[in-house]
Amino acid sequence: MAHDVRVVTEAELRAVVALDLETVDVIEAAFAALASGRVVMPPILSMELAEANGEVDVKTAYIPGFDGFAIKVSPGFFDNPALGLPSLNGLMILFSAKTGLVETVFLDNGYLTDIRTAAAGAVAARHLAPSEIETAGVIGTGVQARLQMKAAHLVRPFSRLLVHGRDAAKARACAEELAAELGIEADAVDAETCVRESQFVVTTTPARDPVVHADWLHPGLHITAMGSDQAGKNEIAPEALAAADLYVCDRVSQCEVSGELEAAHAAGLLKDRTPPELGEIVAGTHPGRTDATQVTICDLTGTGAQDTAIASHVSTRLSGAGTLVRA
């Protein structure tokens, strides 16, 4: 029997959902749900297309009590900018959790992924970063670098920002844009200065060799690493993970194969302990930062629970947006 499927474009989505505190709270609730142990979330389906300098990830999760569940397809083709095309795109599909029928197709070109990823960074900052931050840092200069800083500023307002990127001109442009948008001071610096002079740092690169080293860590520092989401990627030196007072994963099983924990295990480190997950800290079943001088690191690989949470949240706000298609 035919049924109606709503198709929503990126432009329509941008009109109904943004990176704000409400979105941060939605993603925070998804992490709390993960800590319950009742979420059904299979391993990420990940495919690397080395010849095209590309990769594709497929994520999904069922959260009990939700009317639907999302499946997200997220391609990243990193030579696209030379063709005048974005590196990242993709779509989400929201299915009924009762019938399995497709309800909504979000042709978001990665927009929902972008804001839910940035919101996850804000959740990590809310629970792990020092309560007062003067200087924040970001390593990376792309869309996610900008969004991570905007999200962090929502929960930990800072007055100074340090930006590092491989391309100095892009780092300066990123710093200037964020300075104007957030009303702060911002400068482009080298990576070591970025880490040493910040109380809060986010790494947003596709690096396969560490961009943060252990001897740069200092008391009161929090780092959120969100670039490692494929096997072989590595932003944080394994020795830095081992030296941290608290190392937290969004999902341990994912971080072991596609996050910073993969490189640490390969180096023979952290094999004797299982890190807590961010959801446990959100839910209060594991302590987060307990001292202003602690060094904390959070490893975000991105979870299907975040995708189901953002898709379900958006679906309640559409109010007729999109186009109905008879399927």
Coordinates of C-alpha atoms in Angstrom, one line a residue:
M1 CA 0.0 0.0 0.0
A2 CA 1.3 3.4 -1.0
H3 CA 2.2 6.0 1.7
D4 CA 3.5 9.5 1.8
V5 CA 7.2 10.3 2.3
R6 CA 8.3 13.8 3.1
V7 CA 11.4 15.0 1.3
V8 CA 13.2 18.0 2.9
T9 CA 16.1 19.9 1.3
E10 CA 19.0 21.5 3.0
A11 CA 17.6 25.0 2.6
E12 CA 14.4 23.9 4.2
L13 CA 16.3 22.3 7.1
R14 CA 18.4 25.4 7.7
A15 CA 15.1 27.3 8.2
V16 CA 13.9 25.1 11.0
V17 CA 17.0 23.9 12.9
A18 CA 20.2 25.6 13.9
L19 CA 23.3 25.1 16.1
D20 CA 21.9 26.4 19.4
L21 CA 21.5 25.3 23.0
E22 CA 18.3 23.4 22.2
T23 CA 20.2 21.3 19.6
V24 CA 23.0 20.8 22.2
D25 CA 20.5 19.5 24.7
V26 CA 19.0 17.1 22.1
I27 CA 22.4 15.6 21.5
E28 CA 23.2 15.5 25.2
A29 CA 20.0 13.4 25.8
A30 CA 21.2 11.0 23.1
F31 CA 24.4 10.4 24.9
A32 CA 22.5 9.9 28.2
A33 CA 20.4 7.3 26.3
L34 CA 23.5 5.5 25.2
A35 CA 24.5 5.1 28.8
S36 CA 21.3 3.2 29.6
G37 CA 22.5 0.2 27.6
R38 CA 19.1 -0.1 25.8
V39 CA 20.1 1.7 22.6
V40 CA 20.5 -0.6 19.6
M41 CA 23.5 0.8 17.7
P42 CA 25.4 -1.5 15.3
P43 CA 29.0 -0.8 14.3
I44 CA 29.7 1.9 11.7
L45 CA 29.7 0.7 8.1
S46 CA 32.8 2.4 6.8
M47 CA 34.3 2.3 3.3
E48 CA 37.5 3.9 2.1
L49 CA 37.9 4.8 -1.6
A50 CA 41.6 5.5 -1.7
E51 CA 41.8 6.0 -5.4
A52 CA 39.3 8.9 -5.1
N53 CA 40.7 10.2 -1.8
G54 CA 37.2 9.5 -0.4
E55 CA 35.4 7.7 2.3
V56 CA 31.8 6.8 3.1
D57 CA 30.3 6.1 6.5
V58 CA 26.8 4.7 7.3
K59 CA 25.5 5.1 10.9
T60 CA 22.2 4.2 12.6
A61 CA 20.7 3.6 16.0
Y62 CA 17.3 2.8 17.6
I63 CA 16.6 4.7 20.8
P64 CA 13.8 3.2 22.9
G65 CA 10.9 5.5 23.2
F66 CA 11.6 7.3 19.9
D67 CA 8.9 7.0 17.2
G68 CA 11.6 6.7 14.5
F69 CA 15.2 5.7 13.8
A70 CA 17.6 7.3 11.3
I71 CA 20.0 5.8 8.8
K72 CA 22.7 8.3 7.7
V73 CA 24.9 8.0 4.7
S74 CA 27.9 10.4 4.9
P75 CA 30.4 10.5 2.0
G76 CA 33.6 12.6 2.2
F77 CA 35.5 13.2 -1.0
F78 CA 38.5 15.4 -0.2
D79 CA 39.6 16.4 -3.7
N80 CA 36.2 17.9 -4.3
P81 CA 37.2 21.5 -3.5
A82 CA 39.5 21.5 -6.5
L83 CA 36.4 20.8 -8.6
G84 CA 34.4 23.5 -6.9
L85 CA 32.4 21.0 -4.9
P86 CA 32.1 20.5 -1.1
S87 CA 34.2 17.7 0.5
L88 CA 31.2 16.4 2.6
N89 CA 27.6 15.7 1.7
G90 CA 25.1 13.0 2.3
L91 CA 21.6 12.4 3.5
M92 CA 19.5 11.0 6.4
I93 CA 16.5 8.8 6.2
L94 CA 14.0 8.6 9.1
F95 CA 12.0 5.4 9.4
S96 CA 9.1 4.6 11.6
A97 CA 10.2 2.5 14.6
K98 CA 6.7 0.8 14.5
T99 CA 6.3 -0.2 10.9
G100 CA 9.8 0.3 9.3
L101 CA 8.3 2.5 6.6
V102 CA 10.3 5.5 5.3
E103 CA 8.8 8.7 6.8
T104 CA 11.2 11.4 5.9
V105 CA 14.2 11.8 3.6
F106 CA 16.5 14.7 4.6
L107 CA 18.5 15.8 1.6
D108 CA 20.8 17.8 4.0
N109 CA 24.1 17.6 2.2
G110 CA 25.7 16.9 5.5
Y111 CA 24.1 19.9 7.3
L112 CA 22.5 17.8 10.1
T113 CA 25.7 15.8 10.5
D114 CA 27.6 19.1 10.8
I115 CA 25.4 20.6 13.6
R116 CA 25.0 17.3 15.5
T117 CA 28.8 16.8 15.5
A118 CA 29.3 20.4 16.7
A119 CA 26.6 19.9 19.3
A120 CA 28.5 16.8 20.6
G121 CA 31.6 18.9 21.0
A122 CA 29.5 21.3 23.1
V123 CA 28.3 18.4 25.2
A124 CA 31.9 17.3 25.8
A125 CA 32.9 20.9 26.7
R126 CA 29.9 21.2 29.1
H127 CA 30.9 18.1 31.1
L128 CA 34.7 18.0 30.7
A129 CA 36.2 21.5 30.1
P130 CA 37.1 23.9 32.9
S131 CA 34.2 25.9 34.1
E132 CA 35.9 29.1 33.1
I133 CA 37.8 29.4 29.8
E134 CA 39.7 32.5 28.7
T135 CA 41.5 31.0 25.6
A136 CA 40.2 28.3 23.3
G137 CA 42.1 26.7 20.4
V138 CA 41.1 24.9 17.3
I139 CA 43.4 22.8 15.0
G140 CA 41.8 22.7 11.6
T141 CA 40.2 25.5 9.5
G142 CA 37.2 23.9 7.8
V143 CA 33.5 24.0 8.4
Q144 CA 33.6 21.8 11.4
A145 CA 36.4 23.9 13.0
R146 CA 34.2 26.9 12.8
L147 CA 31.1 25.1 14.1
Q148 CA 33.0 23.5 17.0
M149 CA 34.1 26.9 18.2
K150 CA 30.6 28.4 17.8
A151 CA 29.1 25.4 19.7
A152 CA 31.7 25.6 22.5
H153 CA 31.1 29.3 22.9
L154 CA 27.5 28.5 23.7
V155 CA 28.4 26.5 26.8
R156 CA 31.9 27.9 27.7
P157 CA 32.1 31.5 26.5
F158 CA 35.7 32.4 25.8
S159 CA 37.3 35.8 24.9
R160 CA 40.3 34.6 22.9
L161 CA 40.7 32.1 20.2
L162 CA 43.8 30.5 18.7
V163 CA 43.6 28.8 15.3
H164 CA 46.1 26.5 13.6
G165 CA 45.9 25.1 10.1
R166 CA 48.4 23.7 7.6
D167 CA 47.5 26.6 5.3
A168 CA 48.4 29.8 7.2
A169 CA 46.1 31.9 4.9
K170 CA 43.1 29.6 5.7
A171 CA 43.9 29.8 9.4
R172 CA 43.9 33.6 9.3
A173 CA 40.6 33.6 7.4
C174 CA 39.1 31.2 10.0
A175 CA 40.3 33.4 12.9
E176 CA 39.0 36.6 11.3
E177 CA 35.6 35.0 10.6
L178 CA 35.1 33.7 14.2
A179 CA 36.4 36.9 15.7
A180 CA 33.8 38.8 13.9
E181 CA 30.9 36.4 14.6
L182 CA 31.7 35.7 18.2
G183 CA 32.9 39.1 19.1
I184 CA 36.3 37.9 20.4
E185 CA 40.0 38.2 19.8
A186 CA 41.4 35.6 17.5
D187 CA 44.8 34.8 16.0
A188 CA 46.4 32.2 13.7
V189 CA 49.3 30.4 15.5
D190 CA 51.4 27.3 15.3
A191 CA 50.0 24.1 16.7
E192 CA 52.2 24.0 19.8
T193 CA 51.2 27.5 20.8
C194 CA 47.6 26.7 20.2
V195 CA 47.7 23.9 22.7
R196 CA 50.0 25.4 25.3
E197 CA 48.1 28.7 25.6
S198 CA 44.6 27.3 25.6
Q199 CA 42.4 25.8 28.3
F200 CA 40.2 24.2 25.7
V201 CA 41.2 22.8 22.3
V202 CA 39.3 21.0 19.6
T203 CA 41.1 19.0 16.8
T204 CA 39.1 18.8 13.5
T205 CA 41.6 17.3 11.0
P206 CA 41.8 14.1 8.9
A207 CA 45.4 13.7 10.2
R208 CA 47.1 10.3 10.2
D209 CA 50.0 11.6 12.2
P210 CA 49.5 13.3 15.6
V211 CA 48.9 17.0 15.6
V212 CA 49.0 17.2 19.4
H213 CA 51.9 15.9 21.4
A214 CA 52.2 14.8 25.1
D215 CA 54.7 17.4 26.2
W216 CA 52.3 20.2 25.1
L217 CA 49.7 19.2 27.8
H218 CA 49.4 21.4 30.8
P219 CA 47.2 21.5 34.0
G220 CA 43.6 22.5 33.3
L221 CA 43.6 21.6 29.6
H222 CA 40.7 19.9 27.9
I223 CA 41.0 18.5 24.4
T224 CA 38.1 17.2 22.2
A225 CA 39.4 15.2 19.3
M226 CA 36.8 14.7 16.6
G227 CA 38.7 14.2 13.3
S228 CA 39.5 10.5 13.7
D229 CA 36.6 8.6 12.4
Q230 CA 38.3 6.1 10.1
A231 CA 40.8 3.4 10.7
G232 CA 44.3 4.8 10.5
K233 CA 43.4 8.4 11.5
N234 CA 45.2 9.8 14.5
E235 CA 45.2 13.4 15.8
I236 CA 46.4 12.9 19.4
A237 CA 49.8 11.3 20.3
P238 CA 49.1 8.0 22.1
E239 CA 51.4 9.2 24.9
A240 CA 49.1 12.2 25.4
L241 CA 46.1 9.9 25.9
A242 CA 48.0 7.9 28.4
A243 CA 49.2 11.0 30.2
A244 CA 45.7 12.5 30.6
D245 CA 44.0 12.4 33.9
L246 CA 40.7 11.4 32.2
Y247 CA 40.3 10.0 28.7
V248 CA 36.7 9.6 27.5
C249 CA 35.2 8.0 24.4
D250 CA 31.8 8.6 22.8
R251 CA 31.7 4.9 22.1
V252 CA 34.6 2.7 23.2
S253 CA 34.0 0.0 20.6
Q254 CA 34.2 2.7 17.8
C255 CA 37.2 4.5 19.3
E256 CA 39.1 1.1 19.3
V257 CA 38.8 0.8 15.6
S258 CA 38.5 4.3 14.2
G259 CA 39.3 6.8 17.0
E260 CA 42.3 7.8 19.0
L261 CA 42.2 4.6 21.0
E262 CA 43.2 2.6 17.9
A263 CA 46.6 4.3 17.8
A264 CA 47.1 4.1 21.5
H265 CA 46.5 0.4 21.5
A266 CA 48.8 0.0 18.5
A267 CA 51.4 1.7 20.6
G268 CA 50.8 -0.7 23.5
L269 CA 49.1 1.9 25.6
L270 CA 45.8 2.0 27.5
K271 CA 45.3 -1.8 27.0
D272 CA 44.8 -2.4 30.7
R273 CA 41.8 -0.1 31.2
T274 CA 38.5 0.7 29.5
P275 CA 37.8 4.4 29.2
P276 CA 34.4 5.7 30.3
E277 CA 32.0 6.9 27.7
L278 CA 30.6 10.4 27.4
G279 CA 27.1 9.2 28.0
E280 CA 28.1 7.8 31.4
I281 CA 29.4 11.2 32.4
V282 CA 26.3 12.9 31.1
A283 CA 24.1 10.4 33.0
G284 CA 26.2 10.8 36.2
T285 CA 27.2 7.2 36.4
H286 CA 30.9 8.1 36.0
P287 CA 32.6 11.3 37.2
G288 CA 33.7 13.9 34.7
R289 CA 36.2 16.6 35.5
T290 CA 36.6 16.7 39.3
D291 CA 39.5 19.2 39.6
A292 CA 40.3 22.4 37.8
T293 CA 43.9 21.2 37.2
Q294 CA 43.0 17.9 35.5
V295 CA 44.0 17.2 31.9
T296 CA 41.0 15.7 30.1
I297 CA 40.6 14.3 26.5
C298 CA 37.4 13.4 24.8
D299 CA 37.4 11.2 21.6
L300 CA 34.4 11.8 19.4
T301 CA 34.0 9.3 16.4
G302 CA 30.3 10.2 15.9
T303 CA 27.4 7.9 16.8
G304 CA 24.2 6.7 15.1
A305 CA 22.4 7.8 18.3
Q306 CA 23.2 11.4 17.5
D307 CA 21.8 10.9 14.0
T308 CA 18.6 9.4 15.2
A309 CA 18.3 12.2 17.8
I310 CA 18.8 15.1 15.4
A311 CA 16.6 13.6 12.7
S312 CA 13.8 12.9 15.2
H313 CA 14.1 16.4 16.7
V314 CA 13.9 18.0 13.2
S315 CA 10.9 15.9 12.2
T316 CA 8.8 17.5 15.0
R317 CA 9.6 21.0 13.7
L318 CA 8.9 20.7 10.0
S319 CA 5.4 22.1 10.2
G320 CA 4.6 21.3 6.6
A321 CA 8.1 22.0 5.2
G322 CA 9.3 19.7 2.5
T323 CA 7.5 17.9 -0.3
L324 CA 5.2 14.9 0.1
V325 CA 6.0 12.1 -2.4
R326 CA 3.8 9.1 -2.8
A327 CA 5.9 6.0 -2.3

